XYZ file of N, CA and C in Angstrom:
633
model
N -11.260 2.080 -28.065
C -11.561 1.127 -26.688
C -10.176 0.770 -25.999
N -9.797 1.074 -25.113
C -8.950 1.037 -24.082
C -9.298 -0.641 -23.630
N -8.434 -1.622 -24.361
C -8.430 -3.190 -23.809
C -7.774 -3.569 -22.786
N -6.673 -2.675 -22.469
C -6.416 -3.441 -21.030
C -6.989 -2.611 -20.140
N -7.385 -1.347 -20.028
C -8.089 -0.587 -19.174
C -9.666 -1.087 -18.809
N -10.205 -2.060 -19.946
C -11.389 -2.111 -20.070
C -11.201 -4.068 -19.809
N -10.698 -4.478 -18.651
C -10.413 -6.085 -18.619
C -9.090 -6.179 -18.833
N -8.241 -5.992 -19.954
C -6.614 -6.663 -19.679
C -5.895 -6.831 -18.667
N -6.067 -5.463 -17.643
C -5.235 -5.088 -16.591
C -5.696 -6.380 -15.314
N -7.140 -6.647 -15.320
C -7.705 -7.632 -14.414
C -7.140 -8.497 -14.583
N -7.314 -9.373 -16.300
C -6.469 -10.481 -16.749
C -5.715 -10.846 -16.258
N -4.502 -9.683 -16.622
C -3.153 -9.559 -16.110
C -2.758 -9.882 -14.529
N -3.621 -9.410 -13.684
C -3.237 -9.154 -12.419
C -4.005 -10.628 -11.942
N -4.723 -11.210 -12.352
C -5.148 -12.451 -12.148
C -3.936 -13.683 -12.473
N -3.610 -13.456 -13.549
C -2.808 -14.535 -14.173
C -1.411 -14.324 -13.513
N -0.812 -12.969 -13.154
C 0.309 -12.929 -12.152
C 0.359 -13.561 -10.655
N -0.846 -13.549 -9.957
C -1.243 -13.515 -8.664
C -1.314 -15.069 -8.855
N -2.394 -15.517 -9.794
C -2.403 -17.478 -9.603
C -1.006 -17.557 -10.143
N -0.021 -17.449 -11.056
C 1.064 -17.840 -11.351
C 1.957 -18.453 -10.144
N 1.947 -16.659 -9.481
C 3.481 -17.307 -8.624
C 2.491 -17.421 -6.939
N 1.181 -18.172 -6.864
C 0.524 -18.431 -5.652
C 1.418 -19.095 -4.881
N 1.793 -20.408 -5.677
C 2.836 -21.364 -4.676
C 3.943 -20.690 -4.253
N 4.364 -19.899 -4.824
C 5.643 -19.161 -4.078
C 5.390 -18.297 -3.044
N 3.990 -17.312 -3.185
C 3.599 -16.065 -2.242
C 2.757 -16.651 -1.332
N 1.937 -17.822 -1.013
C 1.478 -18.506 -0.506
C 2.122 -19.019 0.676
N 3.298 -19.543 0.491
C 4.346 -20.597 0.942
C 4.708 -18.902 2.202
N 5.450 -18.065 1.590
C 6.055 -17.054 2.248
C 4.979 -16.245 3.404
N 3.920 -16.182 2.874
C 2.591 -15.347 3.638
C 2.670 -16.694 4.837
N 2.304 -18.269 4.765
C 2.451 -19.029 6.060
C 3.053 -19.007 6.569
N 4.640 -18.404 6.473
C 5.614 -18.479 7.464
C 5.658 -17.191 7.945
N 5.152 -15.984 7.602
C 5.033 -14.598 7.688
C 4.075 -14.966 8.969
N 2.982 -15.644 8.599
C 1.535 -15.121 9.411
C 2.059 -16.254 10.502
N 3.038 -17.367 10.652
C 3.337 -18.229 12.292
C 4.092 -17.423 12.756
N 4.904 -16.540 12.261
C 5.960 -15.485 12.463
C 5.048 -14.577 13.521
N 4.503 -13.886 12.912
C 3.318 -12.888 13.458
C 2.943 -13.357 14.567
N 2.186 -14.555 14.772
C 1.447 -15.067 15.688
C 2.235 -14.925 16.846
N 3.602 -15.788 16.647
C 4.571 -16.366 17.617
C 5.091 -14.751 17.842
N 5.225 -13.856 17.592
C 6.002 -12.727 18.156
C 5.048 -11.739 18.407
N 3.467 -11.366 17.831
C 2.810 -10.516 18.127
C 1.518 -10.909 18.721
N 1.161 -12.409 18.827
C 0.026 -12.626 19.263
C -1.194 -12.410 17.812
N -2.149 -12.506 18.329
C -3.503 -12.968 17.462
C -3.646 -11.502 17.896
N -5.036 -10.828 16.665
C -5.205 -11.139 15.465
C -3.855 -10.951 14.591
N -3.968 -12.258 13.580
C -2.558 -12.125 12.354
C -2.417 -11.088 11.292
N -3.958 -10.597 10.759
C -4.581 -9.882 9.754
C -4.754 -8.524 10.531
N -4.544 -7.527 9.872
C -4.410 -6.101 10.232
C -6.001 -5.856 9.145
N -7.154 -5.293 9.354
C -7.679 -4.934 8.785
C -8.085 -3.685 8.667
N -8.498 -2.793 7.476
C -9.147 -1.459 7.676
C -9.478 -0.938 6.747
N -10.779 0.039 6.892
C -11.444 0.342 5.467
C -10.480 1.217 4.813
N -10.348 0.919 3.690
C -9.683 2.082 2.757
C -10.522 2.597 1.648
N -10.593 3.851 0.545
C -10.972 3.944 -0.339
C -10.309 3.294 -1.820
N -11.119 2.852 -2.508
C -10.633 2.651 -3.778
C -11.420 2.842 -4.944
N -11.425 2.305 -6.083
C -12.158 2.870 -6.966
C -12.876 3.825 -7.362
N -13.093 4.867 -7.913
C -14.468 5.656 -7.856
C -14.511 6.053 -5.851
N -13.542 5.718 -5.437
C -14.127 5.915 -3.563
C -14.702 5.089 -3.063
N -14.651 3.733 -3.590
C -16.166 3.062 -3.371
C -14.780 2.607 -1.770
N -15.532 2.342 -1.025
C -14.644 1.784 0.525
C -14.889 -0.066 0.310
N -13.558 -0.239 0.404
C -13.093 -1.775 1.026
C -12.333 -2.016 1.776
N -11.920 -3.411 2.338
C -11.398 -3.140 3.632
C -9.914 -4.053 2.916
N -8.830 -3.523 3.552
C -7.786 -4.070 3.435
C -7.465 -4.717 4.384
N -6.531 -5.931 3.905
C -5.719 -6.824 4.487
C -4.324 -6.662 4.318
N -3.448 -6.783 5.936
C -2.181 -6.748 5.347
C -1.638 -7.349 7.183
N -0.476 -7.867 6.961
C -0.221 -8.689 8.046
C -0.159 -7.767 9.306
N 0.014 -8.293 10.425
C -0.052 -6.976 11.516
C 1.113 -6.252 12.302
N 1.709 -5.555 12.298
C 2.894 -4.984 12.883
C 3.291 -4.489 14.099
N 2.166 -4.261 14.819
C 1.862 -3.566 16.175
C 1.888 -4.518 17.100
N 2.098 -4.436 18.416
C 1.286 -5.056 19.491
C -0.093 -4.455 19.917
N -0.656 -5.025 20.840
C -1.959 -4.064 21.094
C -1.944 -4.032 22.396
N -0.831 -3.387 23.264
C -0.280 -3.089 24.406
C -1.025 -1.592 24.729
N -1.915 -1.909 25.787
C -2.808 -0.580 26.446
C -2.381 -0.201 27.589
N -2.755 1.560 27.860
C -1.981 2.116 29.223
C -3.428 1.446 30.439
N -3.546 1.986 31.548
C -4.363 1.589 32.815
C -5.562 1.466 32.122
N -6.145 2.653 31.266
C -7.432 3.073 31.060
C -7.879 2.260 29.861
N -7.020 1.304 29.541
C -7.582 0.366 28.397
C -7.367 1.058 27.042
N -6.462 2.365 26.593
C -6.552 2.777 25.740
C -5.302 2.209 24.623
N -5.358 2.035 23.576
C -4.002 1.772 22.670
C -2.780 2.431 22.962
N -1.552 2.128 23.469
C -0.215 2.870 23.301
C -0.053 3.275 22.003
N 0.600 4.759 22.335
C 0.994 5.313 20.786
C 1.951 4.153 20.229
N 1.477 4.380 18.517
C 2.194 3.724 17.628
C 3.594 3.470 17.766
N 4.423 4.115 18.076
C 5.719 4.144 18.334
C 6.257 3.240 19.591
N 5.266 3.353 20.812
C 5.537 1.978 21.431
C 4.961 0.800 21.206
N 4.121 0.433 20.145
C 3.524 -0.299 20.009
C 4.707 -0.942 18.960
N 5.006 -0.812 17.666
C 5.659 -1.225 16.424
C 7.244 -1.719 17.022
N 7.150 -2.979 16.871
C 8.674 -3.825 17.672
C 9.299 -3.987 16.316
N 10.938 -4.447 16.604
C 11.844 -4.453 15.669
C 11.112 -5.521 14.273
N 10.185 -6.613 14.886
C 10.257 -7.506 14.282
C 8.717 -6.634 13.325
N 7.977 -5.763 13.628
C 6.834 -5.405 12.822
C 7.592 -4.213 11.880
N 8.678 -3.663 12.694
C 9.614 -2.717 11.354
C 10.036 -3.497 10.488
N 11.040 -4.549 10.713
C 11.323 -4.800 9.606
C 10.363 -5.637 8.477
N 8.885 -6.754 8.853
C 8.171 -6.454 7.916
C 7.761 -5.702 7.229
N 7.704 -4.062 7.735
C 7.613 -2.853 7.068
C 8.079 -2.743 6.130
N 9.604 -2.430 6.164
C 10.885 -2.513 5.537
C 11.015 -2.951 4.359
N 10.485 -4.569 4.575
C 10.890 -5.280 3.453
C 9.622 -5.513 2.893
N 8.105 -4.458 3.055
C 7.120 -4.876 2.112
C 6.513 -6.500 2.736
N 7.065 -6.587 3.512
C 6.278 -8.213 3.740
C 4.946 -8.039 4.060
N 4.697 -7.284 4.922
C 3.259 -7.024 5.671
C 2.302 -6.853 4.297
N 2.688 -6.424 3.017
C 1.435 -6.306 2.351
C 1.048 -7.394 1.904
N 1.837 -8.427 2.112
C 0.888 -10.039 1.107
C -0.236 -10.447 1.302
N -0.955 -9.836 2.443
C -2.520 -10.253 2.016
C -3.061 -9.790 1.263
N -2.605 -8.419 0.647
C -3.028 -7.359 0.009
C -3.563 -8.177 -1.788
N -2.844 -9.100 -1.762
C -2.758 -10.143 -2.939
C -4.533 -11.159 -3.263
N -4.675 -11.077 -1.806
C -6.261 -11.572 -1.915
C -7.117 -10.202 -1.755
N -6.801 -9.375 -1.329
C -7.958 -7.888 -2.528
C -7.437 -7.671 -3.990
N -6.527 -8.226 -4.382
C -6.229 -8.424 -5.814
C -7.148 -9.435 -6.520
N -6.952 -10.705 -6.040
C -7.920 -11.958 -6.198
C -9.757 -11.002 -6.204
N -10.126 -10.667 -5.452
C -10.965 -10.309 -4.779
C -11.102 -8.932 -6.118
N -10.197 -8.362 -6.589
C -11.136 -7.404 -7.436
C -11.043 -6.165 -6.673
N -11.121 -5.471 -5.577
C -10.592 -4.489 -4.582
C -9.772 -3.539 -4.876
N -8.239 -4.542 -5.328
C -7.107 -3.291 -5.579
C -6.447 -4.419 -6.882
N -5.865 -3.941 -7.835
C -4.528 -4.133 -8.777
C -3.493 -4.384 -8.292
N -2.527 -5.063 -8.928
C -0.944 -5.198 -8.690
C -0.054 -4.054 -8.656
N -0.899 -2.959 -9.705
C 0.159 -1.813 -9.694
C -1.188 -0.644 -10.314
N -0.970 0.623 -9.185
C -2.370 1.718 -9.028
C -1.606 2.704 -7.781
N -2.011 4.057 -7.430
C -2.267 4.465 -6.530
C -2.478 3.810 -5.341
N -1.565 3.670 -4.529
C -1.888 3.139 -3.094
C -2.832 3.647 -2.507
N -3.655 2.959 -1.485
C -5.027 3.649 -1.114
C -4.686 3.969 0.454
N -5.391 4.568 0.391
C -4.682 6.023 1.494
C -6.282 6.107 2.538
N -6.061 6.525 3.575
C -7.223 6.741 4.676
C -8.345 7.577 3.901
N -9.989 6.763 4.809
C -10.575 7.601 3.755
C -10.533 9.067 4.672
N -10.257 9.412 5.974
C -10.489 10.587 6.145
C -9.696 11.645 5.378
N -9.108 10.868 4.184
C -8.173 12.001 3.327
C -9.455 12.055 2.224
N -10.501 11.656 1.860
C -11.325 11.636 0.939
C -11.799 13.257 0.314
N -11.927 13.926 2.040
C -12.630 15.385 1.436
C -11.896 16.476 1.124
N -10.279 15.611 1.862
C -9.475 17.257 1.523
C -8.568 17.179 0.327
N -8.757 16.025 -0.961
C -8.367 15.995 -1.974
C -8.769 16.988 -2.878
N -8.294 18.049 -3.690
C -8.740 19.115 -4.496
C -8.864 17.943 -5.925
N -9.487 18.714 -6.354
C -10.494 17.429 -7.659
C -9.251 17.316 -8.304
N -8.537 17.603 -8.885
C -7.233 16.954 -9.564
C -6.975 15.809 -8.923
N -6.457 16.071 -7.413
C -5.537 14.967 -6.865
C -6.753 13.882 -6.862
N -7.826 14.234 -6.745
C -9.290 13.194 -5.945
C -9.290 12.216 -7.854
N -8.423 12.500 -8.711
C -8.426 11.611 -9.834
C -7.693 10.283 -10.147
N -6.889 10.343 -8.685
C -6.591 8.759 -8.453
C -7.255 8.122 -7.980
N -8.253 8.233 -8.241
C -9.385 6.671 -7.871
C -10.150 6.634 -8.878
N -9.854 7.250 -9.984
C -10.229 6.795 -11.574
C -10.137 5.637 -12.078
N -8.664 4.918 -11.081
C -8.151 3.392 -11.555
C -8.335 2.634 -9.962
N -8.215 1.696 -10.076
C -8.183 1.041 -8.636
C -6.817 1.236 -7.845
N -6.936 0.966 -6.954
C -5.543 1.531 -6.022
C -4.699 0.256 -6.343
N -3.601 -0.099 -6.097
C -2.684 -0.659 -6.139
C -1.753 -1.067 -4.833
N -0.887 -2.016 -4.864
C 0.090 -2.772 -3.937
C 1.288 -2.133 -4.197
N 1.630 -1.768 -5.335
C 2.498 -0.876 -5.564
C 2.358 0.603 -7.046
N 3.098 0.987 -6.966
C 2.201 2.335 -8.107
C 3.476 3.277 -8.581
N 3.286 3.825 -9.541
C 4.354 4.852 -10.074
C 4.985 5.635 -8.951
N 4.329 6.329 -7.781
C 4.808 7.060 -6.663
C 5.881 6.077 -5.888
N 5.583 4.982 -5.833
C 6.577 3.977 -4.788
C 7.831 3.675 -5.288
N 8.100 3.719 -6.951
C 9.043 3.214 -7.735
C 10.109 4.517 -7.891
N 9.312 5.927 -7.436
C 9.660 7.131 -7.724
C 10.305 8.000 -6.074
N 10.492 7.211 -4.908
C 10.297 7.384 -3.860
C 9.903 6.838 -2.686
N 8.943 6.282 -2.779
C 8.326 5.667 -1.951
C 7.552 6.202 -1.274
N 8.133 6.818 0.370
C 7.678 7.298 0.993
C 8.933 8.636 1.455
N 9.539 8.333 0.201
C 10.654 9.800 0.424
C 10.175 10.720 -0.518
N 8.585 10.953 -0.728
C 8.662 12.033 -1.187
C 7.177 12.812 -0.687
N 6.924 14.150 -1.057
C 5.983 15.149 -0.578
C 4.767 14.554 -0.674
N 3.921 14.823 -0.526
C 2.409 14.190 -0.628
C 2.040 14.744 -2.184
N 2.572 16.102 -2.324
C 2.107 17.133 -3.827
C 2.736 15.633 -5.228
N 3.800 15.496 -4.821
C 4.353 14.584 -5.921
C 3.943 13.124 -5.986
N 3.824 12.574 -4.880
C 2.738 11.172 -4.899
C 1.599 11.284 -5.388
N 0.608 12.594 -5.358
C -0.331 12.754 -5.953
C -0.382 13.209 -7.308
N 0.922 13.845 -7.928
C 1.022 13.898 -9.527
C 1.393 12.540 -9.902
N 2.238 11.666 -9.048
C 2.491 10.560 -10.120
C 1.373 9.684 -10.318
N 0.240 9.685 -9.111
C -0.754 9.308 -8.779
C -1.854 9.362 -9.797
N -2.091 10.405 -10.706
C -2.766 11.051 -11.390
C -2.363 10.715 -12.740
N -0.770 10.634 -12.773
C -0.399 10.749 -14.285
C -0.379 9.219 -14.222
N -0.380 8.473 -13.779
C -0.533 7.085 -13.778
C -2.148 6.746 -14.567
N -3.145 7.133 -13.842
C -4.225 7.199 -13.956
C -4.698 7.154 -15.412
N -3.826 8.487 -15.703
C -4.252 8.632 -17.230
C -2.970 8.499 -18.013
N -2.322 7.690 -17.957
C -1.358 6.243 -18.735
C -1.295 5.471 -18.364
N -2.523 4.761 -18.396
C -2.538 3.179 -18.268
C -2.242 2.328 -18.931
N -0.664 1.730 -18.628
C -0.816 0.625 -20.117
C -0.061 -0.927 -19.509
N -0.352 -1.904 -20.038
C 0.480 -2.990 -19.668
C 1.778 -2.570 -19.704
N 2.776 -1.696 -20.731
C 4.092 -2.038 -20.682
C 4.695 -1.032 -19.105
N 2.863 0.097 -19.054
C 3.220 0.751 -17.852
C 3.747 -0.091 -16.015
N 3.108 -0.757 -16.321
C 2.780 -1.997 -15.397
C 3.410 -2.639 -14.905
N 4.346 -3.231 -15.894
C 5.448 -4.365 -16.238
C 6.863 -3.723 -15.512
N 6.895 -2.446 -15.927
C 8.101 -1.592 -15.878
C 7.650 -1.090 -13.912
N 6.654 -0.719 -13.927
C 6.280 -0.576 -12.503
C 7.249 -1.906 -11.607
N 6.223 -2.847 -11.905
C 6.393 -4.123 -11.178
C 7.806 -4.436 -10.839
N 8.677 -4.588 -11.765
C 9.943 -4.989 -12.282
C 10.822 -3.939 -11.347
N 10.347 -2.992 -11.414
C 11.385 -1.543 -10.612
C 10.696 -1.599 -8.896
N 9.912 -2.227 -9.113
C 9.513 -2.074 -7.386
C 10.356 -3.361 -6.722
N 10.354 -4.652 -7.468
C 11.387 -5.673 -7.072
C 12.618 -4.665 -6.689
N 13.391 -4.217 -7.423
C 14.374 -3.636 -7.271
C 13.971 -2.758 -5.976
N 13.095 -1.342 -5.956
C 13.544 -0.826 -4.968
C 13.192 -1.058 -3.382
N 12.498 -2.810 -3.750
C 12.453 -3.438 -2.124
C 13.512 -4.346 -1.933
N 14.106 -4.985 -2.406
C 15.423 -5.211 -2.647
C 16.316 -4.560 -1.786
N 16.610 -3.291 -2.720
C 17.911 -2.219 -2.285
C 17.013 -1.335 -1.463
N 16.068 -1.201 -0.867
C 15.599 -0.463 0.325
C 15.909 0.823 -0.294
N 15.162 1.192 -1.395
C 15.470 2.367 -1.974
C 13.923 3.514 -1.208
N 14.591 4.476 -0.880
C 12.802 5.193 -0.823
C 12.539 5.137 0.350
N 12.684 4.126 0.983
C 12.166 4.019 2.701
C 12.892 4.858 4.043
N 11.311 4.754 4.519
C 11.718 5.651 5.652
C 11.900 4.509 6.545
N 12.553 4.783 7.539
C 12.642 3.611 9.161
C 11.537 4.199 9.682
N 10.695 3.339 9.664
C 9.398 3.469 11.090
C 10.030 3.455 12.281
N 10.610 4.274 12.528
C 10.924 4.260 13.968
C 9.573 4.725 14.803
N 8.923 6.098 14.389
C 7.505 6.158 14.956
C 6.442 5.481 14.786
N 6.748 4.578 13.513
C 5.423 3.848 12.756
C 4.839 4.655 12.214
N 4.678 5.820 12.249
C 3.893 6.536 10.956
C 4.810 7.357 10.837
N 4.034 8.186 9.427
C 4.504 8.902 8.223
C 3.083 10.467 8.624
N 4.027 11.369 8.824
C 2.829 12.687 8.612
C 1.684 12.313 8.146
N 0.683 13.375 8.602
C -0.697 12.868 7.768
C -0.822 13.584 6.786
N -1.784 13.844 5.752
C -2.480 14.448 4.898
C -3.030 15.693 5.634
N -3.344 16.712 5.281
C -3.993 17.701 5.931
C -4.851 18.491 4.585
N -4.758 18.380 3.519
C -4.867 19.082 2.479
C -4.466 19.597 1.796
N -2.879 20.419 2.838
C -1.790 21.126 2.156
C -1.026 20.396 2.089
N -0.168 20.712 1.286
C 1.643 20.249 0.849
C 2.429 20.548 1.145
N 3.175 20.935 1.936
C 4.046 21.799 2.331
C 5.647 21.270 1.991
N 6.491 21.965 1.526
C 7.694 21.256 1.064
C 7.993 20.226 1.837
N 8.499 19.215 1.869
C 9.397 18.170 3.003
C 8.402 17.194 3.467
N 6.853 17.497 3.266
C 6.095 16.618 4.120
C 6.244 15.187 3.348
N 6.279 14.501 4.309
C 6.707 12.418 3.667
C 5.367 12.337 3.546
N 5.078 10.778 2.595
C 3.474 10.558 2.311
C 3.674 9.337 3.180
N 2.502 8.984 3.569
C 2.066 7.656 3.930
C 1.715 6.595 2.470
N 2.815 5.134 2.814
C 2.533 4.183 1.818
C 0.969 3.495 2.435
C-alpha cells in the first residue's frame, strides 16, 4: 500500500499549512485589505471547480477584477476589469493564498494538477481525465515546467505523469521549485487581457494553458 498516497500526503499538507499559518495569514490579511481598498467588495472570488474524481468544490481566490458593468448591467470584458493591482496579484500568485483554506478543508492539496473549469470535463480524453485521480493542487508539475507558457497537451501530460508518480519527494521538489519560479517569475504570461485561451478539446501547437 502506498502510505503517502493513502493518508501521508494529507498529513504533509496539514503540517506545512498549519506550521506556516502565522506567516501566510498575515500576508493574506494585508492583501485582503488592499483588495478591499483598491477593488472593493467582495474580497474573495469563489468559483466551482472539479476536484478529486471530478467532484465539484468551491475554490477561493483573492478578487483581481472590478465589477464594472455596461449600461445594460452586463460585466465588461475581463481586459477592461483587470487593474494593474489585480495583474500584480496574479503574476505574484498572491491571489491564490485563500486556496490554503481549500487545502485545510481537504478540497485541494499543496501539490497536484491545477483545478480547471467545469465546462472542460466533457472535453478531456480518457487519458487526460486521469488528472482527476489525485486532489488538485495550488501548484503542480505543469507549473514548474512552464506554468502558463506551455500548451494544453504538455500541461495534461505533466498532470497525468504526476498522478502516476505521486511521492513525498516529488511534492517537496515541486514546492521548492515553485517558490523559485514565483520569485523569478518564470513562465508567467503577463495577464494584459486577463485570460488565457480556453481548452476546446483540441490542443493545437502554441495554445497556452489556463493556470
